[in-house]
mmCIF file of C-alpha atoms and ligand atoms in Angstrom:
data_model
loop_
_atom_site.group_PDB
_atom_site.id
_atom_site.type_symbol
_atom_site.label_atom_id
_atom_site.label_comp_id
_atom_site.label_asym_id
_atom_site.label_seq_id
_atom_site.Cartn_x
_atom_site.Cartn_y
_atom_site.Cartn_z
ATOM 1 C CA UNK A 1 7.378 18.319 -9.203
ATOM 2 C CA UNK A 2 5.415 17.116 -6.224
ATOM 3 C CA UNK A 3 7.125 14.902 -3.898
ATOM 4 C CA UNK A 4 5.319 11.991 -2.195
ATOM 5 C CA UNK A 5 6.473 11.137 1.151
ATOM 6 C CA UNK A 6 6.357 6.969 1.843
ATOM 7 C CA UNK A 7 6.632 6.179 5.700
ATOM 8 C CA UNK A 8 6.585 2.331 6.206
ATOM 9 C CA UNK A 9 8.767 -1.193 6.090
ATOM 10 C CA UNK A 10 10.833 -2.772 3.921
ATOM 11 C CA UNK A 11 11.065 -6.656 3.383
ATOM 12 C CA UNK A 12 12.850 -8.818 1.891
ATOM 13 C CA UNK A 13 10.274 -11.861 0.552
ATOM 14 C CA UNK A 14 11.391 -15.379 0.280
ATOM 15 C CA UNK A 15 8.869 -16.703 -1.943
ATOM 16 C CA UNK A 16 7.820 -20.221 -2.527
ATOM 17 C CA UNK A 17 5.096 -21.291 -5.360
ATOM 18 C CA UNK A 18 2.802 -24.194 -3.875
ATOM 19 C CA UNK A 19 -0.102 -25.985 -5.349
ATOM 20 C CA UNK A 20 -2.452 -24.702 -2.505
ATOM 21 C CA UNK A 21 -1.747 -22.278 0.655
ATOM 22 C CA UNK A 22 -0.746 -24.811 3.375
ATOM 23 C CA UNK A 23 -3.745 -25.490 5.831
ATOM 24 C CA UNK A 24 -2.704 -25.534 9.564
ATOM 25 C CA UNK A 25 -0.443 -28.270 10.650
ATOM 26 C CA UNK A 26 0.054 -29.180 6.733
ATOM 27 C CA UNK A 27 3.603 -29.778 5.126
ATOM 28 C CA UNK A 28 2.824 -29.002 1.238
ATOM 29 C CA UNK A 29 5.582 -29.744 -1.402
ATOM 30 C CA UNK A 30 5.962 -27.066 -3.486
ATOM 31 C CA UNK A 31 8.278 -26.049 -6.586
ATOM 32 C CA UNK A 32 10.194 -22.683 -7.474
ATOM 33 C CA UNK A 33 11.969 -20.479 -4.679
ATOM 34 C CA UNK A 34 12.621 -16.863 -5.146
ATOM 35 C CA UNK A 35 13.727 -14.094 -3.361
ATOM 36 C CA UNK A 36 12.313 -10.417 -4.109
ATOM 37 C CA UNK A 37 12.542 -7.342 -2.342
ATOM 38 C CA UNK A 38 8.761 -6.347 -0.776
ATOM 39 C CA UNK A 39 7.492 -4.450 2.513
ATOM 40 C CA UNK A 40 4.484 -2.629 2.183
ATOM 41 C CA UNK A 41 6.154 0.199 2.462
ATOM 42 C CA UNK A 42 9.277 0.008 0.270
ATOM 43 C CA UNK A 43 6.132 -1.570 -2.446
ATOM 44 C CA UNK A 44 4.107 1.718 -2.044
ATOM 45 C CA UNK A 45 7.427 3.789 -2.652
ATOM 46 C CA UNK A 46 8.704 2.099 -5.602
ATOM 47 C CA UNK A 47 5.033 1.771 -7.392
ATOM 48 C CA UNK A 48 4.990 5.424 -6.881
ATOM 49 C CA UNK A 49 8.289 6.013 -8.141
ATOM 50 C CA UNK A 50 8.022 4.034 -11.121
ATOM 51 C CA UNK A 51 4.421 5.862 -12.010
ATOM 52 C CA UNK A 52 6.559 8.972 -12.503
ATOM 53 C CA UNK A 53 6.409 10.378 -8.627
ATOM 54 C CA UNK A 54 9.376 12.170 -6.956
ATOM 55 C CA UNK A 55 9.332 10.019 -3.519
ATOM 56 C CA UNK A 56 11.455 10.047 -0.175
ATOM 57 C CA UNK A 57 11.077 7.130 1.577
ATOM 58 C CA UNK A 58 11.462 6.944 5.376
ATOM 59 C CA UNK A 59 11.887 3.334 6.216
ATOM 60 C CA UNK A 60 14.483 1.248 8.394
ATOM 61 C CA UNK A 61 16.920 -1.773 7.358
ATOM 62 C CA UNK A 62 18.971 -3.765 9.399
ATOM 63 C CA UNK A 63 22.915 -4.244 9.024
ATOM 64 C CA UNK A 64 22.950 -7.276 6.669
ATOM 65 C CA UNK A 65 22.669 -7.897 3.179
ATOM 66 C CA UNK A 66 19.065 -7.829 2.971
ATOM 67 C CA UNK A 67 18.546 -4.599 3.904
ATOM 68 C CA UNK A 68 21.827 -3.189 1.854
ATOM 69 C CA UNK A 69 20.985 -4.790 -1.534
ATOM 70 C CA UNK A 70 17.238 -3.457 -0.627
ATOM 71 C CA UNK A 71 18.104 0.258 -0.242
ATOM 72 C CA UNK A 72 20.458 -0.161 -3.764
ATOM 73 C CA UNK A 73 17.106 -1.461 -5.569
ATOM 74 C CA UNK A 74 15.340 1.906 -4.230
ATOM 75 C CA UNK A 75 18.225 3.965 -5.560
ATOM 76 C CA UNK A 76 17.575 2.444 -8.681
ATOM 77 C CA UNK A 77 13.898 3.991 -8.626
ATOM 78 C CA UNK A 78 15.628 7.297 -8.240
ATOM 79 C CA UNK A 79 13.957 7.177 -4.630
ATOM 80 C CA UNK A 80 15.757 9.288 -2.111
ATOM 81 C CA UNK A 81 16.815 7.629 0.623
ATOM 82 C CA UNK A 82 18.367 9.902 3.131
ATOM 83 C CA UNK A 83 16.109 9.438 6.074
ATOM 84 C CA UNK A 84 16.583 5.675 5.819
ATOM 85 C CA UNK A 85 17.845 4.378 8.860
ATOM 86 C CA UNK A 86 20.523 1.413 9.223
ATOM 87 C CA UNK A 87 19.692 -0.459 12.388
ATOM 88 C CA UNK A 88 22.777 -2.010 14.071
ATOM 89 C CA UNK A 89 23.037 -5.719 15.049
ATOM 90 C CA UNK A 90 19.104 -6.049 13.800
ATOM 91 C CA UNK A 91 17.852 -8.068 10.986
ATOM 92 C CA UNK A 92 16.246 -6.549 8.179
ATOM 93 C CA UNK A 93 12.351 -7.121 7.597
ATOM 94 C CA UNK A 94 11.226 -10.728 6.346
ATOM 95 C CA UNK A 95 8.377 -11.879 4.517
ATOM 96 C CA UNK A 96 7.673 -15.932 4.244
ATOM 97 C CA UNK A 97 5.309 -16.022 1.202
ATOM 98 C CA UNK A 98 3.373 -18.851 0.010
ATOM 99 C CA UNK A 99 1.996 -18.468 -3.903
ATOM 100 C CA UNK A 100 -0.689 -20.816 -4.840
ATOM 101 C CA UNK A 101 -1.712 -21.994 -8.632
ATOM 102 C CA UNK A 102 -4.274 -19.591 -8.092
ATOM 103 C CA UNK A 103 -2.223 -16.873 -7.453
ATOM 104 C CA UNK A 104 -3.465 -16.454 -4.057
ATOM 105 C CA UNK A 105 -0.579 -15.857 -1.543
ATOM 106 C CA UNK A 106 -0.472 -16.164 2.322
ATOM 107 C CA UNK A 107 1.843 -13.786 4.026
ATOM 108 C CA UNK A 108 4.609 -14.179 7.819
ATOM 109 C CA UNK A 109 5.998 -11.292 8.467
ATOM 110 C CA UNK A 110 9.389 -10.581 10.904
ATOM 111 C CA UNK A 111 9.529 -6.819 11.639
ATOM 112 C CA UNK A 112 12.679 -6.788 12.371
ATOM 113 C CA UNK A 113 14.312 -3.270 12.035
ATOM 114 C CA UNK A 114 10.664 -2.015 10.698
ATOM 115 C CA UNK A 115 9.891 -1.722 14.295
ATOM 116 C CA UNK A 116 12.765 0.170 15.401
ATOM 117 C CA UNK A 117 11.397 3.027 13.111
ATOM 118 C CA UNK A 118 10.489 5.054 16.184
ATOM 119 C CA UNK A 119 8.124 8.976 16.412
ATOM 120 C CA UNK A 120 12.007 10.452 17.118
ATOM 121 C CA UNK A 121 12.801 9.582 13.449
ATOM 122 C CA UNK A 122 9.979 11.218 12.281
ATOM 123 C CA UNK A 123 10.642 14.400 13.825
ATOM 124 C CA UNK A 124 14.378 14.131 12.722
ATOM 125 C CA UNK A 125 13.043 13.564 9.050
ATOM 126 C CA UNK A 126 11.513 17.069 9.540
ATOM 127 C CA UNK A 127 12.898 18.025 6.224
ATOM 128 C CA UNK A 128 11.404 15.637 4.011
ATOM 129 C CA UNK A 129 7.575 15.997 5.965
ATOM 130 C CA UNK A 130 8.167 19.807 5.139
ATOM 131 C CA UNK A 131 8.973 19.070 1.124
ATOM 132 C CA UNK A 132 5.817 16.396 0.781
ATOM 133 C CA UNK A 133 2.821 17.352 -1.139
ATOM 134 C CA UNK A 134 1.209 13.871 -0.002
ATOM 135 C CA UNK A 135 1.858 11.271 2.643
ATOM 136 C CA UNK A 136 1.485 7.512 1.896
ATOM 137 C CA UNK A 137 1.722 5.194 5.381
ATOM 138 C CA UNK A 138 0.541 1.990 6.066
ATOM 139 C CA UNK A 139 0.504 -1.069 9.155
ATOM 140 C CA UNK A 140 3.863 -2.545 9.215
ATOM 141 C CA UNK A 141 6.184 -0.184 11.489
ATOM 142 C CA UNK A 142 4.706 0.680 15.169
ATOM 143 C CA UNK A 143 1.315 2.192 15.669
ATOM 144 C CA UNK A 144 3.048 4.691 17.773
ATOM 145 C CA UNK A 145 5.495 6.016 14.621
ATOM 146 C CA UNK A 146 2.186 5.992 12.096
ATOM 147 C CA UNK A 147 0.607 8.137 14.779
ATOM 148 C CA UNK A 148 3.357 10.392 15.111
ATOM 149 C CA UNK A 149 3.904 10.325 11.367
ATOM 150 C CA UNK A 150 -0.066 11.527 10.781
ATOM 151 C CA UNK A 151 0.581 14.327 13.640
ATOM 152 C CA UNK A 152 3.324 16.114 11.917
ATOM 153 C CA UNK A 153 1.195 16.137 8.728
ATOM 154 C CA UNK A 154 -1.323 17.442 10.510
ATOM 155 C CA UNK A 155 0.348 19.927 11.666
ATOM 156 C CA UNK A 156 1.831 20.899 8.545
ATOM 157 C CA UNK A 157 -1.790 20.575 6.399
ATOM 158 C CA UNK A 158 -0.100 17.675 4.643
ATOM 159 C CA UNK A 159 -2.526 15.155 2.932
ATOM 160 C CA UNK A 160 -2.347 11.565 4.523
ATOM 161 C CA UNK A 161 -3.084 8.789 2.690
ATOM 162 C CA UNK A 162 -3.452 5.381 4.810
ATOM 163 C CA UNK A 163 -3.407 2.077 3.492
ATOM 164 C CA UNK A 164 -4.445 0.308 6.774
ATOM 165 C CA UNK A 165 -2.662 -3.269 6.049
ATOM 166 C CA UNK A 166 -2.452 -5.508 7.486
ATOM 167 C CA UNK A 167 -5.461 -5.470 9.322
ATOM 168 C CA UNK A 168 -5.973 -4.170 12.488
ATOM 169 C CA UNK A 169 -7.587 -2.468 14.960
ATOM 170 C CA UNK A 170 -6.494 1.975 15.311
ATOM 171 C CA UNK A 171 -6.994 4.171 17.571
ATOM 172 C CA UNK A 172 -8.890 7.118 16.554
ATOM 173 C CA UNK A 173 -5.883 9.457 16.903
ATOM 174 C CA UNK A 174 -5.013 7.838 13.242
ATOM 175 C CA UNK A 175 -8.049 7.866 12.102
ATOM 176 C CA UNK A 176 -9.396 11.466 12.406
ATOM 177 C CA UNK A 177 -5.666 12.187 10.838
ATOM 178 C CA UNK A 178 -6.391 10.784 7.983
ATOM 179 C CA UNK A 179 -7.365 12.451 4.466
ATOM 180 C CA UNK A 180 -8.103 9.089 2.342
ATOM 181 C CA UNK A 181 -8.106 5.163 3.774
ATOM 182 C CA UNK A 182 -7.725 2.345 1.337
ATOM 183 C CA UNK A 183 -8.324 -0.754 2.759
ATOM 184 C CA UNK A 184 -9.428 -3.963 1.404
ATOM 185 C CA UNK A 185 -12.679 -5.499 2.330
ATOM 186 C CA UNK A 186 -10.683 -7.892 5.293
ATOM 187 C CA UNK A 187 -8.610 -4.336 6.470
ATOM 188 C CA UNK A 188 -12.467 -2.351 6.145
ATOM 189 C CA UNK A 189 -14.249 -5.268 8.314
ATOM 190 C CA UNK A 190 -11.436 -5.627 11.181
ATOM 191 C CA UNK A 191 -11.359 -1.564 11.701
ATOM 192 C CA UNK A 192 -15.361 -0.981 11.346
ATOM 193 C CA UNK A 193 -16.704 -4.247 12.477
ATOM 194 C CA UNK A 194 -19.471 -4.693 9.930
ATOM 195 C CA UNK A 195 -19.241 -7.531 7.307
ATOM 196 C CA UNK A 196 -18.266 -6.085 3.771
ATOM 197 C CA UNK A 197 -20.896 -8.575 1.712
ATOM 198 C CA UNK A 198 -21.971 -6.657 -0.979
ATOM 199 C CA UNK A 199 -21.822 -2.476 -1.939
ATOM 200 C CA UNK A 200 -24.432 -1.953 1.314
ATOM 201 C CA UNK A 201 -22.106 -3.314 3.378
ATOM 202 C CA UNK A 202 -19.171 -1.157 1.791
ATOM 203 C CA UNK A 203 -21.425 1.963 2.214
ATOM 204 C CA UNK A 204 -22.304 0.875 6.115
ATOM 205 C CA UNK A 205 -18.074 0.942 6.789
ATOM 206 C CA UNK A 206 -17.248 3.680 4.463
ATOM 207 C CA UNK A 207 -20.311 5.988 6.652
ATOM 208 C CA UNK A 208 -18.455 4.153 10.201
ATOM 209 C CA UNK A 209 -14.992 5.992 8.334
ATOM 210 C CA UNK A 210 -16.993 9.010 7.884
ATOM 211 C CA UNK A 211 -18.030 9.478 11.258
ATOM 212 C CA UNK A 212 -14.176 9.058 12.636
ATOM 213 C CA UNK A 213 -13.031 11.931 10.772
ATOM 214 C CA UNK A 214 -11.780 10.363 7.679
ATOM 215 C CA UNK A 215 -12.997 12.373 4.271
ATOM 216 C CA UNK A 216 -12.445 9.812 1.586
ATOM 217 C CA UNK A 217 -13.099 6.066 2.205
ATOM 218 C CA UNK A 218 -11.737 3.706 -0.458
ATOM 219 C CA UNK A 219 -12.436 0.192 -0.451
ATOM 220 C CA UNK A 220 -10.445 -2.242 -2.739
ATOM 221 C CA UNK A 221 -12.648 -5.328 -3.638
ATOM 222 C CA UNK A 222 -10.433 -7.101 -5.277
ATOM 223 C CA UNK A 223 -11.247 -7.891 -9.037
ATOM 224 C CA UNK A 224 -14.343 -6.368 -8.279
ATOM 225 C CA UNK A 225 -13.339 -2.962 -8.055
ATOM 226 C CA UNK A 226 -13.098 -0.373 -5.547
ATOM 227 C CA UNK A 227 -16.023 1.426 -3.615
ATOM 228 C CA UNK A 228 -15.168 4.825 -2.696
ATOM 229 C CA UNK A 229 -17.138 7.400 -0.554
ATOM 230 C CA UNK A 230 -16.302 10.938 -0.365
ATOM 231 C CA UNK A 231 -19.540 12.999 0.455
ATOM 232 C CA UNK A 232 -17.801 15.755 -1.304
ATOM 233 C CA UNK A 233 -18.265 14.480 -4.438
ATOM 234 C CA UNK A 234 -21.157 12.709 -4.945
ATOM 235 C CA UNK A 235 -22.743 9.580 -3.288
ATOM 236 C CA UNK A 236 -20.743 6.505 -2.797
ATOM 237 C CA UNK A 237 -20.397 4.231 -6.179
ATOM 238 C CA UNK A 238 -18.008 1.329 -7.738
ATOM 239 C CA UNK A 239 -15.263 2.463 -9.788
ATOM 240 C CA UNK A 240 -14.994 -1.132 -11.212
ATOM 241 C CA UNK A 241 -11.408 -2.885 -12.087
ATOM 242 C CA UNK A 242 -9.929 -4.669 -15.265
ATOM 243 C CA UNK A 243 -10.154 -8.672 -15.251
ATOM 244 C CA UNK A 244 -6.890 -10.456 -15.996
ATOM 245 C CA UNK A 245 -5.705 -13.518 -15.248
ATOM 246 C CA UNK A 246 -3.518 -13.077 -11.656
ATOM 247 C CA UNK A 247 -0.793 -15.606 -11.138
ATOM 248 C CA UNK A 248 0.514 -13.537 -8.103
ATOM 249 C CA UNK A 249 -1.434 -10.982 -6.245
ATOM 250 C CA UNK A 250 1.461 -9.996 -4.123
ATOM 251 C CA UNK A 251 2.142 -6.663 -3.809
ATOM 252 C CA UNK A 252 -1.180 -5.426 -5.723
ATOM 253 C CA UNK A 253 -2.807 -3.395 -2.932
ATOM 254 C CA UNK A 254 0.709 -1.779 -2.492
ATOM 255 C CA UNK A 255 0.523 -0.735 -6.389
ATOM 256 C CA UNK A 256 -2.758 0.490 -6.489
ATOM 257 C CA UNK A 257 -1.853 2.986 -3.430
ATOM 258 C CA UNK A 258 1.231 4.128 -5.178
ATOM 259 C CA UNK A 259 -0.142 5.091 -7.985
ATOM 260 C CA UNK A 260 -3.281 6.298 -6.579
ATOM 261 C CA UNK A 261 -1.349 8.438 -4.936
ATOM 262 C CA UNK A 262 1.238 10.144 -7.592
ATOM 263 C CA UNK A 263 -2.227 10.646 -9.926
ATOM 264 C CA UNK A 264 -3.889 12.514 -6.989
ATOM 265 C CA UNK A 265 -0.384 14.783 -6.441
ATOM 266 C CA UNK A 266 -0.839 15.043 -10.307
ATOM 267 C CA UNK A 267 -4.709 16.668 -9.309
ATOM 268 C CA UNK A 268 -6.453 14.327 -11.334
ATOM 269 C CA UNK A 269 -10.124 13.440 -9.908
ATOM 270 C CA UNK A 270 -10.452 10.730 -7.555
ATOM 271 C CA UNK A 271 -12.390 8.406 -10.240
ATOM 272 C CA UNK A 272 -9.662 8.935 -12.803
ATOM 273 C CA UNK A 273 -6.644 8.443 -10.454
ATOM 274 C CA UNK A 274 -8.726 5.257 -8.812
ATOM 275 C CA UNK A 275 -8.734 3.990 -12.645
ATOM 276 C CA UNK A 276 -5.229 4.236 -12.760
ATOM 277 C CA UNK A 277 -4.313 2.542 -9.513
ATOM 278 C CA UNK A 278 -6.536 -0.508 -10.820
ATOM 279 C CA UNK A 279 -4.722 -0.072 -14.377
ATOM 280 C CA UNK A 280 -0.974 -0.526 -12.547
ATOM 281 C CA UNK A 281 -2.700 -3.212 -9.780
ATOM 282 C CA UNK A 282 -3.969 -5.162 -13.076
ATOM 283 C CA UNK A 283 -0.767 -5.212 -14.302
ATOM 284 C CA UNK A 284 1.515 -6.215 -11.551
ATOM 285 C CA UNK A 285 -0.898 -9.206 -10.840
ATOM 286 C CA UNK A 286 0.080 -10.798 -13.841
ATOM 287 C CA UNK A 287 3.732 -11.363 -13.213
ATOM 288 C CA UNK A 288 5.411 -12.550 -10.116
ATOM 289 C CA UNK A 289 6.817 -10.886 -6.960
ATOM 290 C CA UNK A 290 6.421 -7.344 -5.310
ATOM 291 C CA UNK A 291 8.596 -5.125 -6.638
ATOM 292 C CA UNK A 292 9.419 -6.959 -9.368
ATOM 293 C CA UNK A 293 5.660 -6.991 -10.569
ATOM 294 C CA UNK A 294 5.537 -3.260 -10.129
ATOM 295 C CA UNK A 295 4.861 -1.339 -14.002
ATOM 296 C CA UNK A 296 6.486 2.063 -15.294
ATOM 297 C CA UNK A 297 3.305 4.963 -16.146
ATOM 298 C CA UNK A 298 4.133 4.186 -19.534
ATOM 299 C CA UNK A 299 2.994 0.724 -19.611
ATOM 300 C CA UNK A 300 0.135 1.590 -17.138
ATOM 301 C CA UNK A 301 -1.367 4.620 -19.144
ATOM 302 C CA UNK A 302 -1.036 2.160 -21.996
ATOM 303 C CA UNK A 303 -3.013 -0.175 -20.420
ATOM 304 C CA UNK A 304 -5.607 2.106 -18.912
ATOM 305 C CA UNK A 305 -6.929 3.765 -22.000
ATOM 306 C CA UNK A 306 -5.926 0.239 -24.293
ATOM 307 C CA UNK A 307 -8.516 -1.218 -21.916
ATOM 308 C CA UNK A 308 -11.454 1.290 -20.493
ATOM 309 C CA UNK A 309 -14.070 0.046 -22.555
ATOM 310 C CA UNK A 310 -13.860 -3.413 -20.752
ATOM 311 C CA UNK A 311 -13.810 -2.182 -17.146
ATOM 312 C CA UNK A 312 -15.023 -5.173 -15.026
ATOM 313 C CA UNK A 313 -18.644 -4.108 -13.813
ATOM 314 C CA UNK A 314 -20.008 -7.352 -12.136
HETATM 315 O O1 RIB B 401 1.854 -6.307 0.403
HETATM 316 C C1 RIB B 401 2.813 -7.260 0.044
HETATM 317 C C2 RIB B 401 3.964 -7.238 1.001
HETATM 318 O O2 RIB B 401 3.508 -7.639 2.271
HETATM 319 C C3 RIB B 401 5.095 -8.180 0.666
HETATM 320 O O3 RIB B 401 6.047 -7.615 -0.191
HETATM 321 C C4 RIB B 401 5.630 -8.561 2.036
HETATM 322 O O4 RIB B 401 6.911 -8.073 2.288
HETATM 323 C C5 RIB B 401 4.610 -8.034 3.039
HETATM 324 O O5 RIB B 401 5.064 -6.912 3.651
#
């Protein structure tokens, strides 16, 4: 089987639910705390896992609880964790999450031991870059490990897939590294610069993409859809999502990429495995937490073909 390589953090999320996202300077009350594991990163690994991919994850914890009971969940996923990397005297990752009624969340993140993932450990992981069929990275270790990370794939023809969250601003040494981006339409307007208001404005950015180097520009939209440009295959167009009713969107960009990515190691077209990132991202929004949101392929192919005659087109 293909193996998908993950490079990225791993959280832990304390999560409270709250009638509305705090404003600043506001104290809201709010009513259940949990605590799930999360990280972009670990997210990506496990949604790719659990859609049937064989994935090494390269990720770093610190020496506490969090970060041991973390690394047991991934084993769990059958995810190999060799080049995981135990951090002494550093905390593990945190998340603060707020979810509203609305299932709208707003997100603090403490690196932690994310950011002692360092370009040495990717060259020392030089055994799992040379196994991967596909690379999945995103925003939440050092820029100066993701460029590393996209060098070494480079120089092994390795197909990169970055999920640019959260947003910010890269260098071009990323950029022209990268096979296929997937950012949503805040991640798409804080790398291009041009305000994402309607499909025009997705095809301005996506052609800004294109001229950095990168082939295949995917931009999540959120119930909407996803616009994706890839001059390769056709003009750019909406491959439109599934409307359910979200009461936690946690975690669904992070599904969407995992599974996007295991359906393109699988070589299935770019529509097709697009469908079945919004299929597992539909899904996951309707129960709570990251990981614990994230579905099996079963339940996604299930849902996928149960529901492709009402594909959300507005
Ligand atoms: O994308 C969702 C994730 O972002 C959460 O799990 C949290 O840990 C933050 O990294």
């Amino acid at each position: 089987m293909k193996k998908i390589l993950v490079v990225g953090s791993s959280n832990t999320d304390l999560i409270i639910q709250v009638p509305e996202i705090p404003r600043p300077g506001e104290t809201v009350l709010g009513s259940r705390f949990q605590t799930f594991p999360g990280g972009k990163g670990a997210n990506q690994a496990v949604a790719a896992a659990r859609a049937g991919g064989e994935v090494i994850f390269i990720a770093a914890v610190g020496d506490d609880p969090y970060g041991s009971e973390a690394v047991k969940g991934y084993r769990r996923d059958r995810i190999n964790c060799e080049d995981i990397k135990v951090c002494r005297d550093t905390p593990s990752g945190i998340a603060l999450i707020s979810v509203s009624e609305k299932g709208e969340n707003a997100i603090s993140v403490a690196p932690g031991a994310n950011y002692k993932l360092s370009p040495e450990d990717m060259e020392e992981a030089e055994a799992a870059f040379d196994e991967a069929d596909l690379m999945l990275i995103q925003l939440e270790i050092t820029l100066d490990t993701v460029h590393r990370a996209v060098e070494i794939c480079e120089e092994l023809r390795t197909r990169v897939i970055l999920n640019p969250a959260p947003a910010t601003d890269l260098p071009d040494g990323i950029l022209n590294r990268t096979d296929i981006i997937t950012p949503n339409e805040a991640e798409a307007e804080r790398l291009t610069g041009i305000r994402i208001r309607n499909e025009k404005g997705a095809w301005k950015a996506a052609e800004w993409l294109h001229r950095k180097g990168v082939r295949t520009v995917i931009i999540t939209l959120g119930a909407r859809g996803a616009y994706l440009s890839d001059p390769a295959t056709g003009p750019g167009r909406m491959i439109p999502g599934f409307a359910v009713n979200a009461v936690d969107t946690t975690a669904a960009g992070d599904v969407f990429n995992g599974q996007l990515a295991v359906a393109l190691s699988e070589g299935k077209s770019l529509e097709h495995a697009i469908g079945l990132a919004h299929a597992a991202a539909a899904l996951s929004v309707q129960k709570t937490g990251a990981q614990s949101s994230i579905p099996m392929r079963e339940e996604t192919d299930y849902f996928y073909q149960a529901n492709l005659a009402n594909q959300h087109t507005k």
